[in-house]
Amino acid sequence: MSRDHYVPQFLLKKFSVSAKNDQVFAYDKWEDTEFPTNVGNICSENDYNYIEVETIIEKLETPTKIIIDKILKEKNLNSLTKEEKDTLKSFSIVQLYRTRKFRESLKQQMFQELDDEILAKDITSKIIKDHTEIAKFLDNKDWFLYEN
């Protein structure tokens, strides 16, 4: 059984309370409580993705982490190459479609009477495999960088 994160740990670590550890504060909306925990314990589910989807995600996460670190260091988007922007577009599309919320809305919209998690997982996998085609819809969009 694998623990699959739908929010990558490298992003979660950006919210850690200390650079020395991977502790973040999490909020449980069902229990209305907050608590410190390790990034490995949140935004994940057991056997959430198929192995081939995890492979696609892993191939995107490594270069995306490098690009995001570059953006955070330089605090601008102007130095990004076309290849780096394409990677970020693909990563953004994959992120959108790999969430529990997407799977739930997919099941509600397409299979109102059918509560089939495997079918929703299959369709999500197909979309993620086609991420580069879907990412082309972001080609003519303006990019903004906000700092808080």
mmCIF file of C-alpha atoms in Angstrom:
data_model
loop_
_atom_site.group_PDB
_atom_site.id
_atom_site.type_symbol
_atom_site.label_atom_id
_atom_site.label_comp_id
_atom_site.label_asym_id
_atom_site.label_seq_id
_atom_site.Cartn_x
_atom_site.Cartn_y
_atom_site.Cartn_z
ATOM 1 C CA MET A 1 0.000 0.000 0.000
ATOM 2 C CA SER A 2 1.450 3.368 -0.983
ATOM 3 C CA ARG A 3 0.766 6.769 0.519
ATOM 4 C CA ASP A 4 0.060 9.126 -2.375
ATOM 5 C CA HIS A 5 0.098 12.879 -1.811
ATOM 6 C CA TYR A 6 -2.284 15.026 -3.820
ATOM 7 C CA VAL A 7 -0.329 18.087 -2.702
ATOM 8 C CA PRO A 8 3.385 17.480 -3.210
ATOM 9 C CA GLN A 9 5.507 17.423 -0.094
ATOM 10 C CA PHE A 10 7.970 19.911 -1.603
ATOM 11 C CA LEU A 11 5.140 22.490 -1.673
ATOM 12 C CA LEU A 12 3.918 21.627 1.807
ATOM 13 C CA LYS A 13 7.450 22.084 3.165
ATOM 14 C CA LYS A 14 7.307 25.732 2.043
ATOM 15 C CA PHE A 15 4.777 26.202 4.882
ATOM 16 C CA SER A 16 6.830 24.484 7.575
ATOM 17 C CA VAL A 17 7.300 26.262 10.883
ATOM 18 C CA SER A 18 11.046 25.667 10.807
ATOM 19 C CA ALA A 19 13.638 25.108 8.101
ATOM 20 C CA LYS A 20 15.079 22.276 10.216
ATOM 21 C CA ASN A 21 12.026 20.052 10.172
ATOM 22 C CA ASP A 22 8.978 19.351 8.048
ATOM 23 C CA GLN A 23 6.427 20.336 10.684
ATOM 24 C CA VAL A 24 3.356 22.289 9.602
ATOM 25 C CA PHE A 25 0.167 23.238 11.379
ATOM 26 C CA ALA A 26 -2.821 21.389 9.965
ATOM 27 C CA TYR A 27 -6.503 22.145 10.376
ATOM 28 C CA ASP A 28 -9.091 19.381 10.631
ATOM 29 C CA LYS A 29 -12.284 20.964 9.358
ATOM 30 C CA TRP A 30 -14.426 18.046 10.537
ATOM 31 C CA GLU A 31 -13.158 18.234 14.125
ATOM 32 C CA ASP A 32 -12.516 22.007 14.058
ATOM 33 C CA THR A 33 -9.048 21.516 15.504
ATOM 34 C CA GLU A 34 -5.551 22.485 14.504
ATOM 35 C CA PHE A 35 -2.412 20.554 15.319
ATOM 36 C CA PRO A 36 1.256 20.286 14.377
ATOM 37 C CA THR A 37 2.172 17.384 12.121
ATOM 38 C CA ASN A 38 4.738 16.263 9.580
ATOM 39 C CA VAL A 39 4.100 17.057 5.908
ATOM 40 C CA GLY A 40 4.174 13.317 5.209
ATOM 41 C CA ASN A 41 0.935 12.943 7.182
ATOM 42 C CA ILE A 42 -1.262 15.442 5.359
ATOM 43 C CA CYS A 43 -2.805 15.918 1.916
ATOM 44 C CA SER A 44 -2.449 12.233 1.116
ATOM 45 C CA GLU A 45 -4.376 8.981 0.898
ATOM 46 C CA ASN A 46 -3.405 5.342 0.666
ATOM 47 C CA ASP A 47 -3.363 3.973 -2.893
ATOM 48 C CA TYR A 48 -4.873 7.181 -4.246
ATOM 49 C CA ASN A 49 -3.242 7.001 -7.701
ATOM 50 C CA TYR A 50 -2.292 4.311 -10.139
ATOM 51 C CA ILE A 51 1.435 3.613 -10.410
ATOM 52 C CA GLU A 52 1.675 5.046 -13.935
ATOM 53 C CA VAL A 53 0.084 8.295 -12.726
ATOM 54 C CA GLU A 54 2.534 8.465 -9.825
ATOM 55 C CA THR A 55 5.364 8.056 -12.353
ATOM 56 C CA ILE A 56 4.081 11.044 -14.373
ATOM 57 C CA ILE A 57 3.708 13.102 -11.217
ATOM 58 C CA GLU A 58 7.200 12.236 -9.971
ATOM 59 C CA LYS A 59 8.724 13.212 -13.328
ATOM 60 C CA LEU A 60 7.013 16.616 -13.107
ATOM 61 C CA GLU A 61 7.670 17.316 -9.427
ATOM 62 C CA THR A 62 11.466 17.286 -9.536
ATOM 63 C CA PRO A 63 11.892 19.956 -12.238
ATOM 64 C CA THR A 64 8.938 21.926 -10.856
ATOM 65 C CA LYS A 65 10.573 22.126 -7.430
ATOM 66 C CA ILE A 66 13.729 23.539 -9.024
ATOM 67 C CA ILE A 67 11.687 26.104 -10.981
ATOM 68 C CA ILE A 68 9.652 27.168 -7.948
ATOM 69 C CA ASP A 69 12.833 27.524 -5.881
ATOM 70 C CA LYS A 70 14.252 29.696 -8.677
ATOM 71 C CA ILE A 71 11.124 31.886 -8.699
ATOM 72 C CA LEU A 72 11.215 32.275 -4.917
ATOM 73 C CA LYS A 73 14.903 33.213 -5.005
ATOM 74 C CA GLU A 74 14.691 35.656 -7.918
ATOM 75 C CA LYS A 75 11.180 36.961 -7.088
ATOM 76 C CA ASN A 76 10.268 37.328 -10.753
ATOM 77 C CA LEU A 77 9.002 35.309 -13.694
ATOM 78 C CA ASN A 78 10.911 37.077 -16.476
ATOM 79 C CA SER A 79 13.898 34.742 -16.383
ATOM 80 C CA LEU A 80 11.825 31.592 -16.937
ATOM 81 C CA THR A 81 12.534 29.757 -20.162
ATOM 82 C CA LYS A 82 9.769 28.423 -22.392
ATOM 83 C CA GLU A 83 10.610 24.909 -21.170
ATOM 84 C CA GLU A 84 10.295 26.009 -17.534
ATOM 85 C CA LYS A 85 6.937 27.662 -18.241
ATOM 86 C CA ASP A 86 5.736 24.525 -20.034
ATOM 87 C CA THR A 87 6.744 22.452 -17.008
ATOM 88 C CA LEU A 88 4.848 24.775 -14.667
ATOM 89 C CA LYS A 89 1.778 24.651 -16.912
ATOM 90 C CA SER A 90 1.801 20.865 -16.969
ATOM 91 C CA PHE A 91 2.349 20.715 -13.225
ATOM 92 C CA SER A 92 -0.561 23.112 -12.634
ATOM 93 C CA ILE A 93 -2.888 20.998 -14.765
ATOM 94 C CA VAL A 94 -1.848 17.808 -12.990
ATOM 95 C CA GLN A 95 -2.367 19.496 -9.612
ATOM 96 C CA LEU A 96 -5.869 20.570 -10.576
ATOM 97 C CA TYR A 97 -6.915 17.079 -11.589
ATOM 98 C CA ARG A 98 -5.210 15.030 -8.901
ATOM 99 C CA THR A 99 -7.314 16.282 -5.985
ATOM 100 C CA ARG A 100 -10.069 14.498 -4.086
ATOM 101 C CA LYS A 101 -12.377 17.443 -4.876
ATOM 102 C CA PHE A 102 -11.961 16.853 -8.609
ATOM 103 C CA ARG A 103 -12.739 13.147 -8.281
ATOM 104 C CA GLU A 104 -15.807 13.870 -6.189
ATOM 105 C CA SER A 105 -17.110 16.458 -8.667
ATOM 106 C CA LEU A 106 -16.412 14.061 -11.529
ATOM 107 C CA LYS A 107 -18.457 11.369 -9.846
ATOM 108 C CA GLN A 108 -21.303 13.822 -9.160
ATOM 109 C CA GLN A 109 -21.396 15.313 -12.642
ATOM 110 C CA MET A 110 -20.880 12.232 -14.750
ATOM 111 C CA PHE A 111 -22.030 9.354 -12.616
ATOM 112 C CA GLN A 112 -24.743 10.741 -10.370
ATOM 113 C CA GLU A 113 -26.183 7.324 -9.615
ATOM 114 C CA LEU A 114 -22.902 5.469 -9.758
ATOM 115 C CA ASP A 115 -20.607 5.598 -6.750
ATOM 116 C CA ASP A 116 -17.628 4.063 -8.476
ATOM 117 C CA GLU A 117 -14.293 5.240 -7.116
ATOM 118 C CA ILE A 118 -12.360 3.068 -9.573
ATOM 119 C CA LEU A 119 -14.076 4.659 -12.583
ATOM 120 C CA ALA A 120 -13.320 8.152 -11.256
ATOM 121 C CA LYS A 121 -9.713 7.057 -10.680
ATOM 122 C CA ASP A 122 -9.531 5.747 -14.278
ATOM 123 C CA ILE A 123 -10.805 8.997 -15.789
ATOM 124 C CA THR A 124 -8.513 11.088 -13.595
ATOM 125 C CA SER A 125 -5.577 8.940 -14.714
ATOM 126 C CA LYS A 126 -6.460 9.504 -18.385
ATOM 127 C CA ILE A 127 -6.606 13.278 -17.904
ATOM 128 C CA ILE A 128 -3.277 13.354 -16.062
ATOM 129 C CA LYS A 129 -1.645 11.269 -18.798
ATOM 130 C CA ASP A 130 -2.827 13.905 -21.314
ATOM 131 C CA HIS A 131 -1.573 16.831 -19.210
ATOM 132 C CA THR A 132 0.634 18.325 -21.930
ATOM 133 C CA GLU A 133 -2.296 18.630 -24.335
ATOM 134 C CA ILE A 134 -4.519 20.215 -21.695
ATOM 135 C CA ALA A 135 -1.712 22.578 -20.613
ATOM 136 C CA LYS A 136 -1.735 24.160 -24.084
ATOM 137 C CA PHE A 137 -4.902 25.994 -23.021
ATOM 138 C CA LEU A 138 -2.678 28.068 -20.730
ATOM 139 C CA ASP A 139 -0.383 29.228 -23.532
ATOM 140 C CA ASN A 140 -1.900 32.680 -24.028
ATOM 141 C CA LYS A 141 -2.512 33.536 -20.389
ATOM 142 C CA ASP A 142 -0.795 36.302 -18.453
ATOM 143 C CA TRP A 143 1.464 35.217 -15.594
ATOM 144 C CA PHE A 144 1.567 37.118 -12.305
ATOM 145 C CA LEU A 145 3.685 36.636 -9.224
ATOM 146 C CA TYR A 146 2.278 37.738 -5.886
ATOM 147 C CA GLU A 147 4.128 37.817 -2.607
ATOM 148 C CA ASN A 148 2.477 37.845 0.767
#
